[in-house]
Amino acid sequence: MDGGASSDSHISPKGKEEESNRTVLAILVGPPGSGKSTFCEAVISASRRPWVRVCQDTIGNGKTGTKAQCLKAAVDALNEGKSVFIDRCNLEREQRADFLKFCGSHTDMHAIVLDLPAKVCISRCVNRTGHEGNVQGGRAAVIVNKMLQNKEALNLNEGFSRITFCQNDSDVKEVIKMYSELGPADKLSPGEFGKKSKKESGQQSIMKFFKKSAREENSQKEKEGASSSGNGAGNEFPTLAFPSISTADFQFDLDKASDIIVESAQDFLKRVDNVRLALVDLSDKSRIISLVREKVMKKGIDSNRFITFVGDITMLYSKGGLRCTAIANAANWRLKPGGGGVNAAIFKEAGEALDIATKERAETLNPGSSVAVPLPSTSPLYQREGVTHVIHVLGPNMNPQRPNYLQNDYTKGCKILRDAYSSLFESFASVACLERNKKPKLVELKDKTSGESKKKENQEEVKSRNQNQTTTTSGKSKNKENREEVKSRNWGSWALALYNTAMDPEKYKDGLLEIADDFIVLNDLYPKARKHVLVLSRLNGLDCLEDAKREHLPILKSMHSAGVKWVKKFLSEDPSPHFRLGYHSVPSMRQLHLHVISQDFDSPSLKNKKHWNSFNTAFFRDSVDVIDEIEEHGSAKLSGEKLLEMELRCHRCKSAHPNIPKLKSHIAKCRASYPPHLLQNSRLLSASNNDLNIN
Ligand SMILES: [Zn+2]
Ligand SMILES: [Zn+2]
């Protein structure tokens, strides 16, 4: 418990008193009939802590109200120092996210999951009368089942400090007792509790390896949908959704464009199996869609493999039920957000993450070419839509007001447009290979016999097509089995670079500082400070901090000592910097790695808020604390990714700054002493640190 409080305190330093009177926002998660209201009433009547129950069913003067009303009521209560129960179903991540967003740093966010059998919930609904939410009688079964279908697994990464699962009535009783006994100054320990372990004997082993992500759930859902509605085989193929290139703002002739789309698509689908293309347009009156439809039918292209779809390309799954692996963006040559149309929409929906990931790949784009950018798992497009890649593509321009105007030269224009589509489709083929290769487990789950052969096929494909792409081929022959299990976690191709290095260091040894039996030391490719190295575990299956358990303490300790050793080396060359050793709560690269970073943060690679906050909030977990926590509780405390969105604050004096350049010029000068928290327990290493014995 102490560990939790102290790692918070360097975000927003507070006095001890304030710390002890934290409020709790507890979100009840469960379908109608799971007993949410009963739970709240039981706790409220017994507790010494002031609780307020916010219930959407009654918030509008005793009648059903809006989510906004719930949010306001919750925030008001928290501001008065009261703790809050949110009593609505909250089965979907998006529903929960709004509540989490509105809480300040004085509030602990809990989830209480009433995961009772659907039968129980339904029969309770059927039996009751006058329930506030008006879910009773025969409708109940339908509603409960529907809600349970849309249910999304909870994850501490959503921002909860604690999630308590109840599987049955006796669990519920216990948890009621626990919350009832929670005094105004008490705090429940963080983490996940009571998670299901019995029911899914088969799923259990798989769950160990899966980070449940929206993408996987979506694909599961789709499979269910596909089998029930007979939607055809196409649903299982990786799908590229693309807008018509160059026909909007670039004013390319629609008839010519539709010919090129259909021919390029047909060509591509002949060569590449098990993929699907979807031409998307916002309007159902779209001329290009109807032209393409006509021509596709004439040519007899398989409708499982080429479809036209009317909808918003950024909401194909959530609004249209169309699951796409990749979406194409009709980009501008500078690969910049904004402008209008598809480009603006995609950058807006994907969030800053796309802008950052794009810049890491390319600065500009030539007409007729494309670049595939893996979406970080933090991106809403990834989480909500299941999109793993955005492929930027630039077509020819026939608009005199825009750059690279072709003066109506359609010979050139058509060639460039063909190049654009073929580049786009090729990029997608690589993405599809990676993605397919990543989920053999899902295939196996569904159909054991065909899964085997499919898997082999995929591997062959990858081998033949991506021979020089190190991310897919390296380390393959080694650790084949483990690799497949863990691969199901959806790391993008670039996020595997460290993993590949760890599995096959000899191949990359030129860039490595040290190779030991259980770890490797290397320079961070995008150093965020003058000295920034990674100590990379070589243990296969230890992907990230979340995986680190007691059995890993020896390796965590040897990684820590290696880090300290390198700090000593750096300090012997230059005694001025301070160093921290720590892990990101949610890493962007697969394979557990310890960051060893000097506290100057003087680096052009430190470009944005996310970069800064990943090293200067509780998102960064000091190695010493991680080791302590695992020794004590068996796992390390993780912080949610929302910390990355926090305002920019100097890591020394804690002053706030509006943007990175201002922050950087401040930290270059700031000589305030480091926060007391960092000065304890050797979290901060410097030449004056006694533990180091530099001389
Ligand atoms: Zn990292
Ligand atoms: Zn400062």
Tab-separated table of N, CA and C in Angstrom, residues 161-223:
chain	number	residue	atom	x	y	z
A	161	SER	N	-7.502	1.510	-10.607
A	161	SER	CA	-6.419	1.064	-9.732
A	161	SER	C	-6.762	-0.296	-9.145
A	162	ARG	N	-8.047	-0.609	-9.129
A	162	ARG	CA	-8.434	-1.893	-8.571
A	162	ARG	C	-9.661	-2.425	-9.306
A	163	ILE	N	-9.622	-3.709	-9.630
A	163	ILE	CA	-10.803	-4.353	-10.197
A	163	ILE	C	-11.115	-5.582	-9.355
A	164	THR	N	-12.353	-5.650	-8.869
A	164	THR	CA	-12.754	-6.813	-8.075
A	164	THR	C	-13.830	-7.572	-8.846
A	165	PHE	N	-13.598	-8.845	-9.065
A	165	PHE	CA	-14.562	-9.660	-9.792
A	165	PHE	C	-15.368	-10.507	-8.808
A	166	CYS	N	-16.682	-10.566	-9.022
A	166	CYS	CA	-17.529	-11.455	-8.220
A	166	CYS	C	-18.171	-12.459	-9.160
A	167	GLN	N	-17.986	-13.744	-8.861
A	167	GLN	CA	-18.543	-14.774	-9.741
A	167	GLN	C	-19.867	-15.333	-9.221
A	168	ASN	N	-20.115	-15.137	-7.940
A	168	ASN	CA	-21.332	-15.719	-7.365
A	168	ASN	C	-21.763	-14.914	-6.142
A	169	ASP	N	-22.864	-15.317	-5.544
A	169	ASP	CA	-23.424	-14.543	-4.440
A	169	ASP	C	-22.491	-14.435	-3.244
A	170	SER	N	-21.719	-15.491	-3.002
A	170	SER	CA	-20.888	-15.398	-1.799
A	170	SER	C	-19.722	-14.436	-2.048
A	171	ASP	N	-19.210	-14.383	-3.290
A	171	ASP	CA	-18.235	-13.348	-3.631
A	171	ASP	C	-18.837	-11.966	-3.378
A	172	VAL	N	-20.068	-11.803	-3.856
A	172	VAL	CA	-20.714	-10.492	-3.735
A	172	VAL	C	-20.794	-10.092	-2.267
A	173	LYS	N	-21.203	-11.039	-1.421
A	173	LYS	CA	-21.318	-10.748	0.012
A	173	LYS	C	-19.990	-10.280	0.594
A	174	GLU	N	-18.953	-10.991	0.202
A	174	GLU	CA	-17.627	-10.649	0.722
A	174	GLU	C	-17.203	-9.246	0.311
A	175	VAL	N	-17.452	-8.944	-0.952
A	175	VAL	CA	-17.022	-7.645	-1.458
A	175	VAL	C	-17.863	-6.527	-0.832
A	176	ILE	N	-19.150	-6.788	-0.616
A	176	ILE	CA	-19.987	-5.807	0.081
A	176	ILE	C	-19.394	-5.522	1.460
A	177	LYS	N	-18.988	-6.582	2.122
A	177	LYS	CA	-18.427	-6.439	3.465
A	177	LYS	C	-17.151	-5.592	3.394
A	178	MET	N	-16.311	-5.897	2.417
A	178	MET	CA	-15.040	-5.193	2.296
A	178	MET	C	-15.262	-3.696	2.072
A	179	TYR	N	-16.195	-3.369	1.161
A	179	TYR	CA	-16.447	-1.953	0.890
A	179	TYR	C	-17.162	-1.288	2.074
A	180	SER	N	-17.991	-2.045	2.763
A	180	SER	CA	-18.694	-1.473	3.912
A	180	SER	C	-17.717	-1.099	5.020
A	181	GLU	N	-16.671	-1.893	5.141
A	181	GLU	CA	-15.712	-1.655	6.222
A	181	GLU	C	-14.649	-0.631	5.860
A	182	LEU	N	-14.725	-0.142	4.634
A	182	LEU	CA	-13.706	0.812	4.171
A	182	LEU	C	-13.962	2.186	4.790
A	183	GLY	N	-13.161	2.538	5.811
A	183	GLY	CA	-13.343	3.818	6.494
A	183	GLY	C	-12.868	4.964	5.629
A	184	PRO	N	-13.171	6.211	6.055
A	184	PRO	CA	-12.819	7.383	5.247
A	184	PRO	C	-11.320	7.472	4.950
A	185	ALA	N	-10.471	6.940	5.811
A	185	ALA	CA	-9.033	7.070	5.598
A	185	ALA	C	-8.402	5.794	5.047
A	186	ASP	N	-9.230	4.778	4.830
A	186	ASP	CA	-8.661	3.508	4.354
A	186	ASP	C	-8.515	3.483	2.847
A	187	LYS	N	-7.667	2.580	2.427
A	187	LYS	CA	-7.453	2.431	0.991
A	187	LYS	C	-7.362	0.944	0.674
A	188	LEU	N	-8.053	0.527	-0.359
A	188	LEU	CA	-7.939	-0.880	-0.768
A	188	LEU	C	-6.712	-1.039	-1.658
A	189	SER	N	-6.061	-2.185	-1.515
A	189	SER	CA	-4.840	-2.349	-2.302
A	189	SER	C	-5.168	-2.490	-3.785
A	190	PRO	N	-4.274	-1.955	-4.609
A	190	PRO	CA	-4.525	-1.951	-6.047
A	190	PRO	C	-4.304	-3.319	-6.681
A	191	GLY	N	-4.888	-3.508	-7.839
A	191	GLY	CA	-4.674	-4.757	-8.576
A	191	GLY	C	-5.988	-5.393	-9.001
A	192	GLU	N	-5.891	-6.563	-9.558
A	192	GLU	CA	-7.083	-7.309	-9.947
A	192	GLU	C	-7.334	-8.423	-8.936
A	193	PHE	N	-8.595	-8.577	-8.542
A	193	PHE	CA	-8.911	-9.581	-7.523
A	193	PHE	C	-10.105	-10.416	-7.946
A	194	GLY	N	-10.024	-11.689	-7.641
A	194	GLY	CA	-11.173	-12.580	-7.844
A	194	GLY	C	-11.463	-12.910	-9.291
A	195	LYS	N	-10.453	-12.758	-10.149
A	195	LYS	CA	-10.687	-13.024	-11.554
A	195	LYS	C	-10.973	-14.510	-11.784
A	196	LYS	N	-11.824	-14.772	-12.741
A	196	LYS	CA	-12.277	-16.128	-13.020
A	196	LYS	C	-11.102	-17.055	-13.333
A	197	SER	N	-11.127	-18.234	-12.770
A	197	SER	CA	-10.057	-19.159	-13.137
A	197	SER	C	-10.594	-20.554	-13.392
A	198	LYS	N	-11.856	-20.790	-13.049
A	198	LYS	CA	-12.358	-22.160	-13.187
A	198	LYS	C	-12.990	-22.441	-14.538
A	199	LYS	N	-14.009	-21.675	-14.862
A	199	LYS	CA	-14.891	-22.001	-15.968
A	199	LYS	C	-14.155	-22.340	-17.264
A	200	GLU	N	-13.198	-21.506	-17.626
A	200	GLU	CA	-12.595	-21.706	-18.937
A	200	GLU	C	-11.369	-22.590	-18.835
A	201	SER	N	-11.563	-23.856	-18.568
A	201	SER	CA	-10.401	-24.733	-18.476
A	201	SER	C	-9.628	-24.691	-19.784
A	202	GLY	N	-10.359	-24.672	-20.882
A	202	GLY	CA	-9.684	-24.604	-22.173
A	202	GLY	C	-9.127	-23.226	-22.454
A	203	GLN	N	-9.936	-22.220	-22.154
A	203	GLN	CA	-9.510	-20.858	-22.467
A	203	GLN	C	-8.409	-20.361	-21.563
A	204	GLN	N	-8.372	-20.915	-20.378
A	204	GLN	CA	-7.442	-20.421	-19.381
A	204	GLN	C	-6.013	-20.322	-19.911
A	205	SER	N	-5.546	-21.436	-20.513
A	205	SER	CA	-4.163	-21.434	-20.951
A	205	SER	C	-3.944	-20.396	-22.035
A	206	ILE	N	-4.968	-20.183	-22.822
A	206	ILE	CA	-4.820	-19.200	-23.881
A	206	ILE	C	-4.825	-17.802	-23.308
A	207	MET	N	-5.730	-17.594	-22.368
A	207	MET	CA	-5.820	-16.266	-21.770
A	207	MET	C	-4.500	-15.798	-21.189
A	208	LYS	N	-3.729	-16.750	-20.733
A	208	LYS	CA	-2.441	-16.363	-20.165
A	208	LYS	C	-1.598	-15.600	-21.181
A	209	PHE	N	-1.777	-15.961	-22.420
A	209	PHE	CA	-0.913	-15.373	-23.431
A	209	PHE	C	-1.547	-14.190	-24.141
A	210	PHE	N	-2.819	-14.045	-23.972
A	210	PHE	CA	-3.509	-12.983	-24.700
A	210	PHE	C	-3.598	-11.752	-23.854
A	211	LYS	N	-3.260	-10.644	-24.439
A	211	LYS	CA	-3.684	-9.426	-23.813
A	211	LYS	C	-5.036	-9.190	-24.449
A	212	LYS	N	-6.079	-9.267	-23.697
A	212	LYS	CA	-7.393	-9.093	-24.292
A	212	LYS	C	-7.475	-7.702	-24.879
A	213	SER	N	-7.586	-7.595	-26.130
A	213	SER	CA	-7.697	-6.268	-26.711
A	213	SER	C	-8.988	-6.209	-27.488
A	214	ALA	N	-9.361	-4.993	-27.776
A	214	ALA	CA	-10.600	-4.811	-28.517
A	214	ALA	C	-10.527	-5.573	-29.825
A	215	ARG	N	-9.359	-5.610	-30.391
A	215	ARG	CA	-9.209	-6.241	-31.691
A	215	ARG	C	-9.591	-7.703	-31.639
A	216	GLU	N	-9.073	-8.386	-30.597
A	216	GLU	CA	-9.387	-9.803	-30.527
A	216	GLU	C	-10.857	-10.028	-30.243
A	217	GLU	N	-11.367	-9.201	-29.356
A	217	GLU	CA	-12.780	-9.380	-29.060
A	217	GLU	C	-13.622	-9.141	-30.294
A	218	ASN	N	-13.225	-8.096	-31.014
A	218	ASN	CA	-13.964	-7.808	-32.235
A	218	ASN	C	-13.927	-8.993	-33.171
A	219	SER	N	-12.745	-9.578	-33.304
A	219	SER	CA	-12.663	-10.643	-34.289
A	219	SER	C	-13.440	-11.856	-33.812
A	220	GLN	N	-13.479	-12.037	-32.494
A	220	GLN	CA	-14.310	-13.117	-31.958
A	220	GLN	C	-15.760	-12.852	-32.292
A	221	LYS	N	-16.147	-11.638	-32.036
A	221	LYS	CA	-17.535	-11.262	-32.262
A	221	LYS	C	-17.902	-11.478	-33.710
A	222	GLU	N	-16.950	-11.060	-34.551
A	222	GLU	CA	-17.270	-11.170	-35.955
A	222	GLU	C	-17.459	-12.617	-36.349
A	223	LYS	N	-16.625	-13.484	-35.750
A	223	LYS	CA	-16.754	-14.890	-36.096
A	223	LYS	C	-18.122	-15.407	-35.709
